[in-house]
């Protein structure tokens, strides 16, 4: 039984961490950090936790927390962890950061897209990008700091990864059109996120400027073996949870001048994901739907080929606050502490 | 490890039974019965079960099924079980019926409200009304047949039960205004249940004629120690899951002519529910919300007093396909087989 | 062509006033007042008005405004108008107040329920409660100040009015269970009104304490010819628009000891509403649905009798920001200026 | 005052035609055709029309209807009109077809994508593709048969048209990712369209095979001056109304090797749409949202440039049953009969 602390426990990702860790056999939550609700009962902030969590919200004293727990989850705004993390903390505890602070290896890129100065670039190199299905070999007992991937990025990368890695598509043609539920916008009180503004509405936002873009490019660039530039467009959809990524790319012709067949493409997906518990390659002709993964750690992927123009349309669906945030964080924790990778995550998707 | 069969596995309650039983340590599902989808892969009907359920839908041969499993769940239309149940079946297996066939002890009442002839009234007497919090002492290894309560009734009864039982309210004044998510209407293809008809809409239906009325009256009548008549109005709400019951009744004055105080009322709720894991009496001033119990087996209850006219407003919220159907069925199964009552049901409500 | 000014033009009721007045032949909007958005283009606050409204938001200088326009609509927080209204203003222009400031004739009652001091009680007597179907004879060219009814109250009163007025029900037994869309909560940035908090959720709020209670009691008290006390419970529903009121009361027995028949009850509804354009008494057996009045000024009403206990269940549905706010305000304006009562309000409900 | 008949009046597009025509000064509806509801009161099928429409549903006898009315709207399944249309009918009345029967000039293409035989190809040549903003000069008093454009196609075409027409983008790179509300799926009772299946869900469907693809290609091909092939992916979104199209294409470099600037692109949009009442080119940086056009005949368009890879992201939003169906049909009727083009269509979008 290890002890965990959460900084930012009252945001949606923080709340989901609590939900998942309550069902985890090897972890006890010892610290519910929330700058906004200090001294308030956690179950008053999230009434679903009534009689399940008795604790009171604490401040975000990470130095003190580091002494008390084996792992700290930071579900905090960009820049927070970078501004407080120290070698001392990392010597005492492991840190899994759900913010973007250590996801991007190039500080200049981070500062350009996030418009903030990085306060502790010395830890970027060490941080492991915790996309378990791809970086599993780097997440282990020696790992001190995890940069937990973003929700859009997890979905976007896993959907295209096998085809990029195996060179079946030209990554310079990659276009990602992603639709997200509103929990991704957080629990802050903003007019834009009011029920009446989101309900019965669809819109794009952050077009050509969204901050998950360089993260996708960096990771898919590793797969491609070269730098790539993608077009990424996020959309806000009237639902609580879920991301659906529809991705478009031109297939690369084989040596004989023909395009890869559907069977060949499917074989590549199977090669990478057949043994992955949390990535499900759906049967031919079945499109991923966000509802089918709701509440679970699954990513459902599939594709179709537009034969008339040699494009492949790839599709991926996940629950943005499970596999796109808290679930993946727990998966990383499991790997770091040698627990069964799926411990606490064997959640059957809820339908309807 | 016991073996279970489900008849009606492809309705919403049947699907939820599958979700819950997949997470239950002591049960293995051996039969996914579905008249509509015979020979189709179950996971093609409910894609959330992809890679989790490999089985194919079977017909609803209950006699054959009785030989193969320890318990049969029937999540079937009214009248089905009554038309096929035999002594032979009950000698071989236990049956938990999610339909209304054996809920009402008086056959004439059943036939009047349901407009169908009861084909096996000889089993009504034996059937136990499986509202665990109230009838727990009757649900045990000897129980062969459970009449699993309806969704509206579970919520309506548990919300008012302590005050009726202890005589704090006049049951003849009881008015129940219930709001349900649309999964309660089932998965049948009907125009009324189309997205565009339900979304952005609220309506009452079955006013003064809904079939859950006599079930509520019978059970609360037992608590009151006399026959009672209530007014029950169900409403359809634009959400997938959840029932909220708002119940109104006149408080009975105490001997000194005063009304019971809020503290006295609260003490009565606590008396009945303090040790109940699945009934949560919320803190004073906190109104139950369906979202706080979504996906879980909890019922949240609370009340307020309208001092100006001596009425109490009682409120209860549950997930209609968990505590209102499949969750309660599993709870009954646990009691019948001597498992921990909460096994497979320790689900943290999902928010948002 | 008269000139109108709106103070509070950027709330939801204010926005709806703009929508309605843009389609009104006799009115030109000259002032879009909004304390929060001064100097911002109105169409940037409500992009649906792009190319339809060219104006910029103004401050809320009501004295200046009174000189420029024939009628002022105040869609402002409680207490605002009471704190700025003067005889001078009323001499220059008509005022239609969508807040509660002049709805309640008894100042003490207002101050008790609203928890604010009333700053201009001298105008309360003069203010006309603008529920057109009931007070039409008091809304005319001489009227200077209209207290435009609340959304819940309009729905609650019109649903029960004929039966109270004609003595068919005992008003002391009246219980109102109302369900409202979220636009009723306004456009303020509050966590409680975020999409993820409201969506897939139902809850009661303000139980036994909601401020529309005394307004309902006062108006229905006039109809009953005596003071009455009702139980009123509002609920928040996951939809943008619409209020559904389900109301319960005991029927009063006739001299022969029998209850009024359905035909007799229907005849009373017809007596009051047959000539009312905006109140539709639905056919027997048809329950009002909020979707059927969406975007329009209609109120749909109907009832059912629970013969087993002598209760009538009355139901009413309206669009909370049309007939429950802006539409009714325009209806009052039409009466005050001698326009056709339905001018600008002949909107066909939108479905789906 | 002309007389109109609607065949298919009880589908969602048919219902919207009724809503719009009730507010049209020059038209009287004389025939509410509905094969499914013959002899039923129209207002019982659409209760929003209670007291607004007194008529009873008629069968779909188009020959008889042609004698009685000046214009027939067919909001019918594919193949219906093609199977019944005759020269005789066209000699007596004008026909505006909301199905796809006459939209595609090449019969073979129609039959390939729609999988049905075309029964009256002789009228295809004559039929005018009624996308008013582009084909206005062909819609006039002489026009007998209008092929009213599809919902996805109207949105997809108008969003990209100026850039294709002026050669600013390479049409062979065009990718259209469209998200539609569920009313587009019609009012048929199908499991896939049930509330609980659509709500809280996003999915693509008809990937690389949707039947609006050839219609988009044909029309944009005319603009491009050559045959083009696009990738079109429709998605189902949990909302009643609205289509949002997000479209991607590579910009064509100018002679000096640079890409067109944002100003140059905007100027092209303005050139085509500045005088179009129903197409609104939003201000720079503002993304179209479906809610801002709900209930109206507007199309909101805008774009952003991804400078890093020379792509333009075009966005368009409309209400699928107004501008995407019934509104456009009325707009065509107005042009055919010489009414003001916007008569009956000056609807302010409803928000929220």
Short mmCIF file of N, CA and C in Angstrom, two decimals, chain A residues 144-256:
data_model
loop_
_atom_site.label_atom_id
_atom_site.label_comp_id
_atom_site.label_asym_id
_atom_site.label_seq_id
_atom_site.Cartn_x
_atom_site.Cartn_y
_atom_site.Cartn_z
N UNK A 144 11.44 9.13 -11.96
CA UNK A 144 11.06 10.03 -10.87
C UNK A 144 9.98 11.01 -11.30
N UNK A 145 9.97 11.36 -12.56
CA UNK A 145 9.07 12.42 -13.03
C UNK A 145 8.41 12.02 -14.34
N UNK A 146 7.08 11.99 -14.30
CA UNK A 146 6.32 11.65 -15.51
C UNK A 146 5.63 12.90 -16.04
N UNK A 147 5.80 13.16 -17.32
CA UNK A 147 4.98 14.16 -18.01
C UNK A 147 3.80 13.41 -18.61
N UNK A 148 2.68 13.50 -17.93
CA UNK A 148 1.50 12.75 -18.37
C UNK A 148 0.92 13.44 -19.61
N UNK A 149 0.69 12.70 -20.68
CA UNK A 149 0.28 13.33 -21.94
C UNK A 149 -1.06 14.04 -21.85
N UNK A 150 -1.28 14.98 -22.75
CA UNK A 150 -2.55 15.68 -22.84
C UNK A 150 -3.65 14.80 -23.40
N UNK A 151 -4.88 15.24 -23.23
CA UNK A 151 -6.03 14.44 -23.67
C UNK A 151 -6.11 14.36 -25.19
N UNK A 152 -6.04 15.52 -25.84
CA UNK A 152 -6.07 15.52 -27.30
C UNK A 152 -4.88 14.75 -27.87
N UNK A 153 -3.73 14.94 -27.23
CA UNK A 153 -2.52 14.32 -27.77
C UNK A 153 -2.56 12.81 -27.65
N UNK A 154 -3.01 12.31 -26.51
CA UNK A 154 -3.09 10.86 -26.35
C UNK A 154 -3.94 10.27 -27.47
N UNK A 155 -5.09 10.89 -27.70
CA UNK A 155 -6.00 10.38 -28.72
C UNK A 155 -5.40 10.54 -30.11
N UNK A 156 -4.85 11.70 -30.37
CA UNK A 156 -4.33 11.98 -31.72
C UNK A 156 -3.15 11.08 -32.06
N UNK A 157 -2.26 10.91 -31.08
CA UNK A 157 -1.05 10.13 -31.35
C UNK A 157 -1.39 8.65 -31.52
N UNK A 158 -2.14 8.10 -30.57
CA UNK A 158 -2.39 6.66 -30.64
C UNK A 158 -3.18 6.28 -31.90
N UNK A 159 -3.99 7.20 -32.38
CA UNK A 159 -4.79 6.91 -33.57
C UNK A 159 -3.92 6.80 -34.83
N UNK A 160 -2.87 7.59 -34.89
CA UNK A 160 -2.05 7.60 -36.11
C UNK A 160 -0.73 6.86 -35.97
N UNK A 161 -0.33 6.58 -34.75
CA UNK A 161 1.03 6.10 -34.49
C UNK A 161 1.49 4.93 -35.37
N UNK A 162 0.74 3.84 -35.44
CA UNK A 162 1.26 2.70 -36.21
C UNK A 162 1.54 3.06 -37.67
N UNK A 163 0.65 3.86 -38.26
CA UNK A 163 0.83 4.18 -39.68
C UNK A 163 1.98 5.15 -39.90
N UNK A 164 2.22 6.01 -38.96
CA UNK A 164 3.38 6.91 -39.05
C UNK A 164 4.67 6.10 -38.85
N UNK A 165 4.65 5.30 -37.82
CA UNK A 165 5.84 4.54 -37.45
C UNK A 165 6.30 3.62 -38.58
N UNK A 166 5.30 3.01 -39.25
CA UNK A 166 5.64 2.06 -40.31
C UNK A 166 5.72 2.71 -41.69
N UNK A 167 5.56 4.03 -41.71
CA UNK A 167 5.72 4.73 -42.98
C UNK A 167 4.60 4.52 -43.98
N UNK A 168 3.42 4.15 -43.52
CA UNK A 168 2.31 3.95 -44.47
C UNK A 168 1.67 5.26 -44.90
N UNK A 169 1.84 6.27 -44.09
CA UNK A 169 1.28 7.57 -44.47
C UNK A 169 2.38 8.62 -44.50
N UNK A 170 2.10 9.65 -45.27
CA UNK A 170 3.03 10.78 -45.35
C UNK A 170 2.68 11.75 -44.21
N UNK A 171 3.52 11.83 -43.19
CA UNK A 171 3.13 12.62 -42.01
C UNK A 171 2.96 14.10 -42.32
N UNK A 172 3.53 14.57 -43.40
CA UNK A 172 3.36 16.00 -43.72
C UNK A 172 1.95 16.31 -44.19
N UNK A 173 1.18 15.27 -44.49
CA UNK A 173 -0.21 15.50 -44.94
C UNK A 173 -1.21 15.32 -43.79
N UNK A 174 -0.70 15.08 -42.60
CA UNK A 174 -1.60 14.72 -41.49
C UNK A 174 -2.43 15.91 -41.01
N UNK A 175 -3.73 15.70 -41.01
CA UNK A 175 -4.69 16.69 -40.50
C UNK A 175 -5.53 16.01 -39.42
N UNK A 176 -5.60 16.65 -38.27
CA UNK A 176 -6.32 16.07 -37.13
C UNK A 176 -7.49 16.98 -36.77
N UNK A 177 -8.69 16.43 -36.88
CA UNK A 177 -9.90 17.18 -36.53
C UNK A 177 -10.47 16.49 -35.28
N UNK A 178 -10.34 17.16 -34.13
CA UNK A 178 -10.70 16.52 -32.87
C UNK A 178 -11.90 17.20 -32.23
N UNK A 179 -12.77 16.38 -31.62
CA UNK A 179 -13.99 16.88 -30.97
C UNK A 179 -13.95 16.45 -29.52
N UNK A 180 -14.07 17.41 -28.63
CA UNK A 180 -13.93 17.08 -27.21
C UNK A 180 -15.17 17.44 -26.42
N UNK A 181 -15.47 16.63 -25.42
CA UNK A 181 -16.47 16.99 -24.41
C UNK A 181 -15.97 18.15 -23.58
N UNK A 182 -16.88 18.74 -22.83
CA UNK A 182 -16.61 20.02 -22.19
C UNK A 182 -15.82 19.90 -20.89
N UNK A 183 -15.73 18.71 -20.33
CA UNK A 183 -14.93 18.58 -19.11
C UNK A 183 -13.48 18.95 -19.39
N UNK A 184 -13.06 18.82 -20.64
CA UNK A 184 -11.71 19.21 -21.01
C UNK A 184 -11.42 20.68 -20.79
N UNK A 185 -12.48 21.48 -20.70
CA UNK A 185 -12.30 22.92 -20.47
C UNK A 185 -12.14 23.26 -19.00
N UNK A 186 -12.26 22.26 -18.14
CA UNK A 186 -12.03 22.50 -16.73
C UNK A 186 -13.24 23.01 -15.98
N UNK A 187 -13.04 23.17 -14.66
CA UNK A 187 -14.16 23.54 -13.79
C UNK A 187 -14.16 25.03 -13.43
N UNK A 188 -13.38 25.80 -14.15
CA UNK A 188 -13.37 27.23 -13.87
C UNK A 188 -14.67 27.89 -14.31
N UNK A 189 -15.07 28.92 -13.55
CA UNK A 189 -16.35 29.58 -13.83
C UNK A 189 -16.17 30.60 -14.95
N UNK A 190 -16.41 30.15 -16.18
CA UNK A 190 -16.27 31.04 -17.35
C UNK A 190 -17.57 31.03 -18.15
N UNK A 191 -17.95 32.18 -18.65
CA UNK A 191 -19.19 32.29 -19.44
C UNK A 191 -19.18 31.28 -20.59
N UNK A 192 -18.05 31.14 -21.26
CA UNK A 192 -17.97 30.24 -22.41
C UNK A 192 -18.33 28.79 -22.10
N UNK A 193 -18.17 28.41 -20.84
CA UNK A 193 -18.41 27.02 -20.47
C UNK A 193 -19.74 26.82 -19.75
N UNK A 194 -20.56 27.86 -19.71
CA UNK A 194 -21.89 27.71 -19.10
C UNK A 194 -22.72 26.72 -19.91
N UNK A 195 -23.64 26.09 -19.23
CA UNK A 195 -24.51 25.12 -19.90
C UNK A 195 -25.14 25.68 -21.17
N UNK A 196 -25.73 26.87 -21.04
CA UNK A 196 -26.49 27.41 -22.17
C UNK A 196 -25.62 27.85 -23.34
N UNK A 197 -24.34 28.00 -23.10
CA UNK A 197 -23.44 28.41 -24.19
C UNK A 197 -22.92 27.18 -24.95
N UNK A 198 -22.81 26.07 -24.26
CA UNK A 198 -22.23 24.87 -24.85
C UNK A 198 -23.30 23.95 -25.42
N UNK A 199 -24.42 23.88 -24.72
CA UNK A 199 -25.48 22.96 -25.11
C UNK A 199 -26.02 23.33 -26.50
N UNK A 200 -26.35 22.32 -27.29
CA UNK A 200 -26.89 22.54 -28.64
C UNK A 200 -25.93 23.36 -29.50
N UNK A 201 -24.66 23.16 -29.33
CA UNK A 201 -23.69 23.98 -30.04
C UNK A 201 -22.46 23.16 -30.42
N UNK A 202 -21.89 23.47 -31.55
CA UNK A 202 -20.59 22.91 -31.96
C UNK A 202 -19.75 24.06 -32.47
N UNK A 203 -18.47 24.05 -32.11
CA UNK A 203 -17.58 25.09 -32.61
C UNK A 203 -16.15 24.60 -32.58
N UNK A 204 -15.36 25.13 -33.48
CA UNK A 204 -13.92 24.96 -33.40
C UNK A 204 -13.35 26.07 -32.52
N UNK A 205 -12.17 25.85 -31.99
CA UNK A 205 -11.50 26.92 -31.23
C UNK A 205 -10.00 26.68 -31.32
N UNK A 206 -9.24 27.69 -31.00
CA UNK A 206 -7.78 27.54 -31.04
C UNK A 206 -7.29 27.04 -32.39
N UNK A 207 -7.95 27.45 -33.46
CA UNK A 207 -7.61 26.93 -34.79
C UNK A 207 -6.19 27.35 -35.19
N UNK A 208 -5.39 26.37 -35.48
CA UNK A 208 -3.99 26.57 -35.89
C UNK A 208 -3.11 27.13 -34.78
N UNK A 209 -3.65 27.20 -33.57
CA UNK A 209 -2.84 27.76 -32.47
C UNK A 209 -2.94 26.93 -31.19
N UNK A 210 -3.63 25.80 -31.20
CA UNK A 210 -3.83 25.09 -29.94
C UNK A 210 -2.52 24.49 -29.42
N UNK A 211 -2.35 24.53 -28.11
CA UNK A 211 -1.07 24.18 -27.50
C UNK A 211 -0.75 22.69 -27.48
N UNK A 212 -1.72 21.87 -27.84
CA UNK A 212 -1.39 20.45 -27.95
C UNK A 212 -0.68 20.12 -29.27
N UNK A 213 -0.67 21.09 -30.19
CA UNK A 213 -0.06 20.84 -31.50
C UNK A 213 1.42 20.44 -31.41
N UNK A 214 2.26 21.23 -30.74
CA UNK A 214 3.69 20.85 -30.73
C UNK A 214 3.93 19.52 -30.01
N UNK A 215 3.07 19.19 -29.07
CA UNK A 215 3.23 17.91 -28.35
C UNK A 215 2.97 16.74 -29.31
N UNK A 216 1.91 16.89 -30.12
CA UNK A 216 1.63 15.85 -31.12
C UNK A 216 2.78 15.76 -32.12
N UNK A 217 3.24 16.92 -32.56
CA UNK A 217 4.31 16.93 -33.57
C UNK A 217 5.60 16.31 -33.03
N UNK A 218 5.91 16.59 -31.78
CA UNK A 218 7.15 16.03 -31.23
C UNK A 218 7.07 14.50 -31.18
N UNK A 219 5.97 14.00 -30.63
CA UNK A 219 5.87 12.56 -30.45
C UNK A 219 5.73 11.82 -31.78
N UNK A 220 4.89 12.33 -32.66
CA UNK A 220 4.78 11.65 -33.96
C UNK A 220 6.04 11.85 -34.79
N UNK A 221 6.74 12.93 -34.51
CA UNK A 221 8.03 13.14 -35.17
C UNK A 221 9.04 12.05 -34.79
N UNK A 222 9.04 11.65 -33.52
CA UNK A 222 9.92 10.54 -33.12
C UNK A 222 9.55 9.29 -33.91
N UNK A 223 8.23 9.07 -34.07
CA UNK A 223 7.79 7.87 -34.79
C UNK A 223 8.19 7.95 -36.27
N UNK A 224 8.11 9.15 -36.82
CA UNK A 224 8.43 9.31 -38.24
C UNK A 224 9.93 9.36 -38.49
N UNK A 225 10.66 9.64 -37.42
CA UNK A 225 12.10 9.75 -37.59
C UNK A 225 12.52 11.07 -38.17
N UNK A 226 11.63 12.05 -38.13
CA UNK A 226 11.97 13.37 -38.64
C UNK A 226 10.97 14.38 -38.10
N UNK A 227 11.30 15.64 -38.21
CA UNK A 227 10.39 16.67 -37.75
C UNK A 227 9.16 16.72 -38.64
N UNK A 228 8.00 16.89 -38.02
CA UNK A 228 6.80 17.00 -38.83
C UNK A 228 5.94 18.16 -38.34
N UNK A 229 5.10 18.62 -39.23
CA UNK A 229 4.17 19.70 -38.91
C UNK A 229 2.78 19.20 -39.26
N UNK A 230 1.87 19.25 -38.28
CA UNK A 230 0.51 18.79 -38.56
C UNK A 230 -0.46 19.95 -38.42
N UNK A 231 -1.64 19.78 -38.97
CA UNK A 231 -2.72 20.73 -38.73
C UNK A 231 -3.67 20.09 -37.73
N UNK A 232 -3.88 20.78 -36.63
CA UNK A 232 -4.70 20.23 -35.56
C UNK A 232 -5.81 21.22 -35.21
N UNK A 233 -7.06 20.77 -35.29
CA UNK A 233 -8.19 21.64 -34.97
C UNK A 233 -9.06 21.01 -33.89
N UNK A 234 -9.07 21.59 -32.70
CA UNK A 234 -9.96 21.08 -31.65
C UNK A 234 -11.34 21.72 -31.78
N UNK A 235 -12.35 20.95 -31.36
CA UNK A 235 -13.74 21.43 -31.36
C UNK A 235 -14.36 21.14 -30.00
N UNK A 236 -15.27 22.00 -29.59
CA UNK A 236 -16.01 21.76 -28.35
C UNK A 236 -17.36 21.14 -28.70
N UNK A 237 -17.66 20.00 -28.09
CA UNK A 237 -18.91 19.29 -28.37
C UNK A 237 -19.78 19.29 -27.11
N UNK A 238 -21.12 19.28 -27.31
CA UNK A 238 -22.02 19.34 -26.16
C UNK A 238 -22.17 18.00 -25.47
N UNK A 239 -21.16 17.60 -24.76
CA UNK A 239 -21.19 16.37 -23.96
C UNK A 239 -20.17 16.54 -22.84
N UNK A 240 -20.31 15.76 -21.80
CA UNK A 240 -19.41 15.91 -20.65
C UNK A 240 -18.02 15.36 -20.95
N UNK A 241 -17.97 14.15 -21.45
CA UNK A 241 -16.72 13.44 -21.61
C UNK A 241 -16.54 12.95 -23.04
N UNK A 242 -15.28 12.68 -23.36
CA UNK A 242 -15.01 12.02 -24.62
C UNK A 242 -14.27 12.89 -25.60
N UNK A 243 -13.31 12.28 -26.29
CA UNK A 243 -12.67 12.93 -27.43
C UNK A 243 -12.77 11.97 -28.60
N UNK A 244 -13.16 12.53 -29.74
CA UNK A 244 -13.12 11.77 -30.99
C UNK A 244 -12.15 12.50 -31.90
N UNK A 245 -11.12 11.81 -32.35
CA UNK A 245 -10.18 12.39 -33.32
C UNK A 245 -10.41 11.73 -34.67
N UNK A 246 -10.65 12.56 -35.68
CA UNK A 246 -10.74 12.08 -37.05
C UNK A 246 -9.51 12.61 -37.76
N UNK A 247 -8.70 11.73 -38.27
CA UNK A 247 -7.40 12.13 -38.80
C UNK A 247 -7.27 11.71 -40.26
N UNK A 248 -6.70 12.61 -41.02
CA UNK A 248 -6.62 12.42 -42.47
C UNK A 248 -5.17 12.44 -42.92
N UNK A 249 -4.79 11.51 -43.77
CA UNK A 249 -3.44 11.56 -44.33
C UNK A 249 -3.40 10.84 -45.66
N UNK A 250 -2.43 11.20 -46.47
CA UNK A 250 -2.25 10.51 -47.75
C UNK A 250 -1.43 9.25 -47.52
N UNK A 251 -1.90 8.16 -48.08
CA UNK A 251 -1.16 6.91 -48.02
C UNK A 251 0.09 7.02 -48.90
N UNK A 252 1.15 6.34 -48.49
CA UNK A 252 2.37 6.31 -49.29
C UNK A 252 2.29 5.08 -50.21
N UNK A 253 2.51 5.30 -51.48
CA UNK A 253 2.44 4.18 -52.41
C UNK A 253 3.56 3.18 -52.14
N UNK A 254 3.23 1.95 -52.35
CA UNK A 254 4.25 0.91 -52.21
C UNK A 254 5.17 0.93 -53.44
N UNK A 255 6.19 0.09 -53.40
CA UNK A 255 7.17 0.08 -54.49
C UNK A 255 6.53 -0.23 -55.83
N UNK A 256 5.47 -1.04 -55.80
CA UNK A 256 4.81 -1.39 -57.06
C UNK A 256 3.84 -0.31 -57.52
#
